[in-house]
CSV table of C-alpha atoms in Angstrom, one decimal:
chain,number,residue,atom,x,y,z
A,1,UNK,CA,0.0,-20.7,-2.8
A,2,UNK,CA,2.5,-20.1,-5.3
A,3,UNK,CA,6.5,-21.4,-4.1
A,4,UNK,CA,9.3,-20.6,-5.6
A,5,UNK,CA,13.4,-20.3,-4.4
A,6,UNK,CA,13.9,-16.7,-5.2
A,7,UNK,CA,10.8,-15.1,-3.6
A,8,UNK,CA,11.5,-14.6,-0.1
A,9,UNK,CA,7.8,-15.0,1.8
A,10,UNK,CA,7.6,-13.4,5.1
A,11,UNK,CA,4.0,-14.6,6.9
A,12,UNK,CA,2.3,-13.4,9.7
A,13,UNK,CA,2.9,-15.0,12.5
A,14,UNK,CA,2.0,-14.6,16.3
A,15,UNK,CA,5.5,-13.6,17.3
A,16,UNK,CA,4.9,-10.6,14.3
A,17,UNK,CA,1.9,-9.7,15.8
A,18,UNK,CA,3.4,-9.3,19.1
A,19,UNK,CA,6.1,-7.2,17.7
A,20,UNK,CA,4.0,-4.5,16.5
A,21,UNK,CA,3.1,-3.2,20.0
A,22,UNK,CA,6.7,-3.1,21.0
A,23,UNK,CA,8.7,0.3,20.0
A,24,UNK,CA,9.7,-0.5,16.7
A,25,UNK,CA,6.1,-0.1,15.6
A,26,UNK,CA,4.4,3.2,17.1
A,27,UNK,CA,1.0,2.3,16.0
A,28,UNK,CA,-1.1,-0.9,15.7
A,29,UNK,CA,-1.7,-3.0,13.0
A,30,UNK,CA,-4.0,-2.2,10.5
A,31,UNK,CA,-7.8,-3.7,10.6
A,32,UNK,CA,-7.6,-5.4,7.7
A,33,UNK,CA,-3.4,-7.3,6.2
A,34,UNK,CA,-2.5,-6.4,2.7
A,35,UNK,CA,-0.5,-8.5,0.5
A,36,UNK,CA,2.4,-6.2,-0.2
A,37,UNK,CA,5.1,-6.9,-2.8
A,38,UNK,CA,8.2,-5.3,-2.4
A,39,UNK,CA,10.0,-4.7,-5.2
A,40,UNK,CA,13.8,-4.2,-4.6
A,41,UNK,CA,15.8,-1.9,-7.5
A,42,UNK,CA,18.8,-3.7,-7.0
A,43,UNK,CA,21.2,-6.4,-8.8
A,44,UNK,CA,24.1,-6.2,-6.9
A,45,UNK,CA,24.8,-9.0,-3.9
A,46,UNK,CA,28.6,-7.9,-4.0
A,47,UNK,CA,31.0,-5.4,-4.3
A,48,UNK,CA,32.8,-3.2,-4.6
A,49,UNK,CA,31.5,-0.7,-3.6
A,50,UNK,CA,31.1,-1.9,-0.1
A,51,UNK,CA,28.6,-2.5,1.9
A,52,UNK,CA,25.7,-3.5,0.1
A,53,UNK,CA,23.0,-1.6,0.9
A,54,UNK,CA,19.9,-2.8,-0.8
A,55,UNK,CA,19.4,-5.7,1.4
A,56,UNK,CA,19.9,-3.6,4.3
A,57,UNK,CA,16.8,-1.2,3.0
A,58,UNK,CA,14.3,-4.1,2.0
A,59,UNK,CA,14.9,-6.0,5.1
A,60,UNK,CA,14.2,-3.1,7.3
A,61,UNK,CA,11.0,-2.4,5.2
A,62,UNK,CA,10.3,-6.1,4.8
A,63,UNK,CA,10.1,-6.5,9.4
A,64,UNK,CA,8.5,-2.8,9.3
A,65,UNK,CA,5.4,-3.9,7.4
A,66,UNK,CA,5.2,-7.1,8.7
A,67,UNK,CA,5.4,-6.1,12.7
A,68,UNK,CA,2.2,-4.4,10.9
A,69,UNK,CA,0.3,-7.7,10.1
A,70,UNK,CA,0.9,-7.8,6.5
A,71,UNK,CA,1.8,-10.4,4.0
A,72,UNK,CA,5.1,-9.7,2.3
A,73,UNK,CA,6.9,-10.9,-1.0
A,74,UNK,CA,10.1,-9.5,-1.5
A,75,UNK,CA,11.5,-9.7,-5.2
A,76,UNK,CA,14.5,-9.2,-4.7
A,77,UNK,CA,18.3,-9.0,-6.5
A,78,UNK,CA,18.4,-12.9,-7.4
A,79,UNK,CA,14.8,-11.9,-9.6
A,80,UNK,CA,16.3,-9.2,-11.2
A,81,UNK,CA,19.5,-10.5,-12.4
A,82,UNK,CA,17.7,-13.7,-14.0
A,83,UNK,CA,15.4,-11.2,-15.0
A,84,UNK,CA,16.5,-10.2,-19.1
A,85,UNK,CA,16.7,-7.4,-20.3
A,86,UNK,CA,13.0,-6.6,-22.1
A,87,UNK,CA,12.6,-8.0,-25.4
A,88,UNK,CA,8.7,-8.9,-25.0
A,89,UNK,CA,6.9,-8.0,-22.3
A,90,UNK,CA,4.4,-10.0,-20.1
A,91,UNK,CA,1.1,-9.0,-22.2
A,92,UNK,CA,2.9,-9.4,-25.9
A,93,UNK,CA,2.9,-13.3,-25.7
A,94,UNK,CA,0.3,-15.9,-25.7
A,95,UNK,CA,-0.8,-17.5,-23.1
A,96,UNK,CA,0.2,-21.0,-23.6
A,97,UNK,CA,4.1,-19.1,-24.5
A,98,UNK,CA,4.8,-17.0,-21.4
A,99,UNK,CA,7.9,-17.8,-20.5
A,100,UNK,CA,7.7,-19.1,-16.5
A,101,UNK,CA,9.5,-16.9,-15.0
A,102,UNK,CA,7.3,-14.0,-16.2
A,103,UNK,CA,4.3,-16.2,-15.1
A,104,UNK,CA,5.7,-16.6,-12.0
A,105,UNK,CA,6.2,-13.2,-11.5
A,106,UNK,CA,2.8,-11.9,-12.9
A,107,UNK,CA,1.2,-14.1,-10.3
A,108,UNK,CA,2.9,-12.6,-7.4
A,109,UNK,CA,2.4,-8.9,-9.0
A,110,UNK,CA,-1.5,-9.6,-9.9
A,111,UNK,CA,-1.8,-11.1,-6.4
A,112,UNK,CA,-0.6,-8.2,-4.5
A,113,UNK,CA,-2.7,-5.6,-2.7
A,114,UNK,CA,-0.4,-2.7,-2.6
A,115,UNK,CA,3.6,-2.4,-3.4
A,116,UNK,CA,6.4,-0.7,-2.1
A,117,UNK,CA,9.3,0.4,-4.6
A,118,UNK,CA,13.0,0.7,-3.3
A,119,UNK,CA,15.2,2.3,-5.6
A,120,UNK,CA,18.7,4.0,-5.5
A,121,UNK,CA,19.8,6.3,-7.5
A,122,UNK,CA,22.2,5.9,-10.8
A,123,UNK,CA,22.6,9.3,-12.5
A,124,UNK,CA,19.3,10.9,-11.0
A,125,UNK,CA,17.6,8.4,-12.3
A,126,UNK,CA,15.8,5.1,-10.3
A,127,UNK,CA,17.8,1.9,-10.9
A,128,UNK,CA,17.7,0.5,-14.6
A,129,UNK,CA,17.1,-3.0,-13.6
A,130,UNK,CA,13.6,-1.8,-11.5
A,131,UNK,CA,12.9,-0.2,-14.5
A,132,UNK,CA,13.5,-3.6,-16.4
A,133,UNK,CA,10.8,-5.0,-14.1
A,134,UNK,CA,8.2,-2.6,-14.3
A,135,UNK,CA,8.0,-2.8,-17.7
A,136,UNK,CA,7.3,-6.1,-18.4
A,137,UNK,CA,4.2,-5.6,-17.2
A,138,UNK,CA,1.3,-3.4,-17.9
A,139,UNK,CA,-1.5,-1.2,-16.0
A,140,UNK,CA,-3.4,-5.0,-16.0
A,141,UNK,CA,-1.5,-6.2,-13.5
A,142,UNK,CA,-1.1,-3.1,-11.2
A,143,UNK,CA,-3.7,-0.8,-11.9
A,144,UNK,CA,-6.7,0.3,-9.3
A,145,UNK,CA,-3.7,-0.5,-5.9
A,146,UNK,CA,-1.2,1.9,-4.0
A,147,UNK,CA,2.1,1.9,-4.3
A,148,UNK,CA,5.0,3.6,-2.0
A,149,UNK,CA,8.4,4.9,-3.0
A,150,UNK,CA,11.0,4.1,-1.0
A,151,UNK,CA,14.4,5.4,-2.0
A,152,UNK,CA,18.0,5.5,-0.7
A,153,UNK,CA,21.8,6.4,-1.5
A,154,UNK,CA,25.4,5.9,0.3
A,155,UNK,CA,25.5,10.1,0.1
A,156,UNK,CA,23.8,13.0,1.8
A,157,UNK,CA,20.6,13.0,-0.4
A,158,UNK,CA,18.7,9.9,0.0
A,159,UNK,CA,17.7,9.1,-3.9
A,160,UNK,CA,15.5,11.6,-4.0
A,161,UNK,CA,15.7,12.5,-7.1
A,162,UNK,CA,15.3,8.9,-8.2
A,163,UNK,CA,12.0,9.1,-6.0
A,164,UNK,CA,10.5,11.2,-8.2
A,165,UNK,CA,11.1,9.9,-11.7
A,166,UNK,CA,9.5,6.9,-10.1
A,167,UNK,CA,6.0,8.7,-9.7
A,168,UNK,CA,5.2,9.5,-13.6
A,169,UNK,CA,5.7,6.2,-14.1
A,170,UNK,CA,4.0,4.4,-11.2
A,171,UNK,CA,0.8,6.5,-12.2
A,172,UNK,CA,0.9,5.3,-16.1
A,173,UNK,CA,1.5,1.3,-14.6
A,174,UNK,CA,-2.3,2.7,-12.4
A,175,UNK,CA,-0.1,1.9,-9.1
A,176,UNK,CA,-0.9,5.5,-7.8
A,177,UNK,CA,2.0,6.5,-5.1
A,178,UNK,CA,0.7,7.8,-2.1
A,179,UNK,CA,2.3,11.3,-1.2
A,180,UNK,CA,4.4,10.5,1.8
A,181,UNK,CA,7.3,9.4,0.3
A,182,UNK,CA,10.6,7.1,2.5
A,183,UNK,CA,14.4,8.6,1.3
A,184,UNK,CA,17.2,7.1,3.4
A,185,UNK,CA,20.6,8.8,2.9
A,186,UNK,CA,23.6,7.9,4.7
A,187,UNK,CA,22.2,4.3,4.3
A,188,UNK,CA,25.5,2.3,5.2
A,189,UNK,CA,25.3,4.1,8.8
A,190,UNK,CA,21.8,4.0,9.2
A,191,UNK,CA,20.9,0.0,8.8
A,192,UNK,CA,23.1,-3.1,9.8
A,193,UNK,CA,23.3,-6.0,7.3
A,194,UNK,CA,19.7,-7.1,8.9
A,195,UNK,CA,18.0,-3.9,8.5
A,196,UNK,CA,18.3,-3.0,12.4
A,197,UNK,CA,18.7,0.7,13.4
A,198,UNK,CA,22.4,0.9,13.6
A,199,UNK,CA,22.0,3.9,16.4
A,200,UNK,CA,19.3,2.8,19.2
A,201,UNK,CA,18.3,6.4,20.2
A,202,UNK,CA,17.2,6.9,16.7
A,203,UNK,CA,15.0,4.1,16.1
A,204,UNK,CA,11.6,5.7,17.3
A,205,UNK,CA,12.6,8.6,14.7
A,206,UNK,CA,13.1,6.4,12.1
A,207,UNK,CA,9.7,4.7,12.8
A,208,UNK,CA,8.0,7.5,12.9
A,209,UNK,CA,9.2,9.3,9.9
A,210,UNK,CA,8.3,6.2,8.2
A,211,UNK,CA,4.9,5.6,9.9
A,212,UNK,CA,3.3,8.5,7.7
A,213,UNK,CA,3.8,6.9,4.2
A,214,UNK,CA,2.4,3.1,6.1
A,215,UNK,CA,-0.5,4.5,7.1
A,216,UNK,CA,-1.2,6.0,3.9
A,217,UNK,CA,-0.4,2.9,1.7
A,218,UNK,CA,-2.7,0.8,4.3
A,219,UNK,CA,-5.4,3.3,3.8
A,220,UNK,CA,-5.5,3.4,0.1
A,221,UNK,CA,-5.0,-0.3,0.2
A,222,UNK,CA,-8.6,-0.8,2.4
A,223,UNK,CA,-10.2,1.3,0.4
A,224,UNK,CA,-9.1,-0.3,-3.0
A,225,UNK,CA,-10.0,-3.6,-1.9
A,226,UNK,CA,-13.2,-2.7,-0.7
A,227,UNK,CA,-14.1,-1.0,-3.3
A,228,UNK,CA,-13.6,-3.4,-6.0
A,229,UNK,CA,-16.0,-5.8,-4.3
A,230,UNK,CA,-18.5,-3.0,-5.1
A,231,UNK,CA,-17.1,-2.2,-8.5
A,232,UNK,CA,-15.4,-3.8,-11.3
A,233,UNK,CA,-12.5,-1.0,-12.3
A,234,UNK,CA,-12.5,-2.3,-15.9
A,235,UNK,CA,-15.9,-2.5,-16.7
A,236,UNK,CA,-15.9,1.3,-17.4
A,237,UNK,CA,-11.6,1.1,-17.8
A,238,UNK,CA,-10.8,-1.9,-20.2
A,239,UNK,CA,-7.6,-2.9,-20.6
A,240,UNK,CA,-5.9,-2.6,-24.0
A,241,UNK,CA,-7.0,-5.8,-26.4
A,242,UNK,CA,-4.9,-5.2,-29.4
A,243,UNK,CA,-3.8,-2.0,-30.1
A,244,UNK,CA,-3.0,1.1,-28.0
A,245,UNK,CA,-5.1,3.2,-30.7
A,246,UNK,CA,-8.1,1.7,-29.2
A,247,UNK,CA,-7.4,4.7,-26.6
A,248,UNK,CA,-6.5,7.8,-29.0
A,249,UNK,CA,-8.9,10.7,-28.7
A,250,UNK,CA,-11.6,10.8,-32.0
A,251,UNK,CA,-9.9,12.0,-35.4
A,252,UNK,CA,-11.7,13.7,-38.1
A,253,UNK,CA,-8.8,12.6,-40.7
């Protein structure tokens, strides 16, 4: 198992298993644990503004899927900030001169069943330092899984429109997002600092609202991993070997 200080592991463990059939979970969990990675779109740890509300989004999705039976990794704002800015991505180096960081990272990414993006939203777009992640790697590393968007904002709309820039681009990196997406507006006086419901009385809602989009990522999840035990996905889908040309349609010139 790979350790490192800034990937924050969250295991299964009997008391998680237990939670799940208690109301912050409205189903069971799944037949079969994914290893999700959560990828957080976030850099800041202070402010201002005040409060920060990335960690207060990840660590309510981070006990959500786990109450479920899964495996989480959360990469989180420490990752990104050490993170530079892309120069060379993941794929462009030789193996013996990937820097370790990035190695680090591409074994948590390659190892993961499924991923759920959080984003907010800077000028309708998702967060420039997700973005910085996402492309160091390629479709390699996280094509043939689901992905889910999560999204969130201080105001009245929720990132939404952050949401969905995030599709086009989860679908080139082959990390299909399932349809149900999460958007959590008013996120300061939704979620304490530990990702608890602030209101009680709303807690089933919010479980349930969410509930649509788990079920779907654990679905396409099952079925991915099941289906590459029958399959290889690129025997008939290579991945690029030198040049992105290898890919252009026939030419007559």
């Amino acid at each position: 198992k790979l350790r490192h200080p800034l990937f924050h592991k969250r295991r299964k463990t009997l008391l998680h298993l237990l939670l799940a059939t208690t109301p912050f979970s409205t189903t069971t969990t799944t037949t079969s644990a994914l290893n999700i990675a959560i990828l957080t779109g976030t850099t800041r740890t202070a402010g201002p503004p005040r409060p920060i509300l990335g960690p207060r989004i990840s660590n309510h999705i981070s006990t959500s899927l786990t109450n479920r039976g899964h495996e989480i990794t959360t990469l989180g704002p420490l990752v990104l900030q050490q993170l530079p800015l892309l120069n060379k991505p993941h794929f462009a180096y030789a193996p013996s001169q990937v820097p370790s960081q990035l190695a680090d990272l591409h074994t948590i990414l390659t190892q993961a069943d499924a991923y759920v993006v959080i984003t907010p939203e800077y000028n309708h777009a998702p967060s420039p330092a997700l973005l910085n992640l996402l492309n160091h790697f390629g479709s390699s590393v996280f094509g043939y899984k689901p992905s889910a968007i999560v999204s969130y904002s201080a105001g009245q709309w929720g990132g939404v429109r952050a949401a969905h820039s995030l599709r086009p681009i989860l679908s080139e990196l082959g990390c299909l997002p399932v349809s149900a997406m999460i958007h959590i507006p008013n996120a300061a006086q939704t979620f304490d600092e530990d990702g608890k419901v602030l209101n009680e009385k709303e807690e089933r809602r919010w479980n349930g609202y969410m509930e649509r989009c788990w079920n779907q990522l654990e679905w396409w999840g099952e079925a991915c991993q099941k289906q590459k035990l029958v399959r290889d996905p690129y025997v008939g889908s290579p991945v690029l070997k030198k040049d992105p040309k290898e890919r252009n349609a026939p030419s007559s010139s």
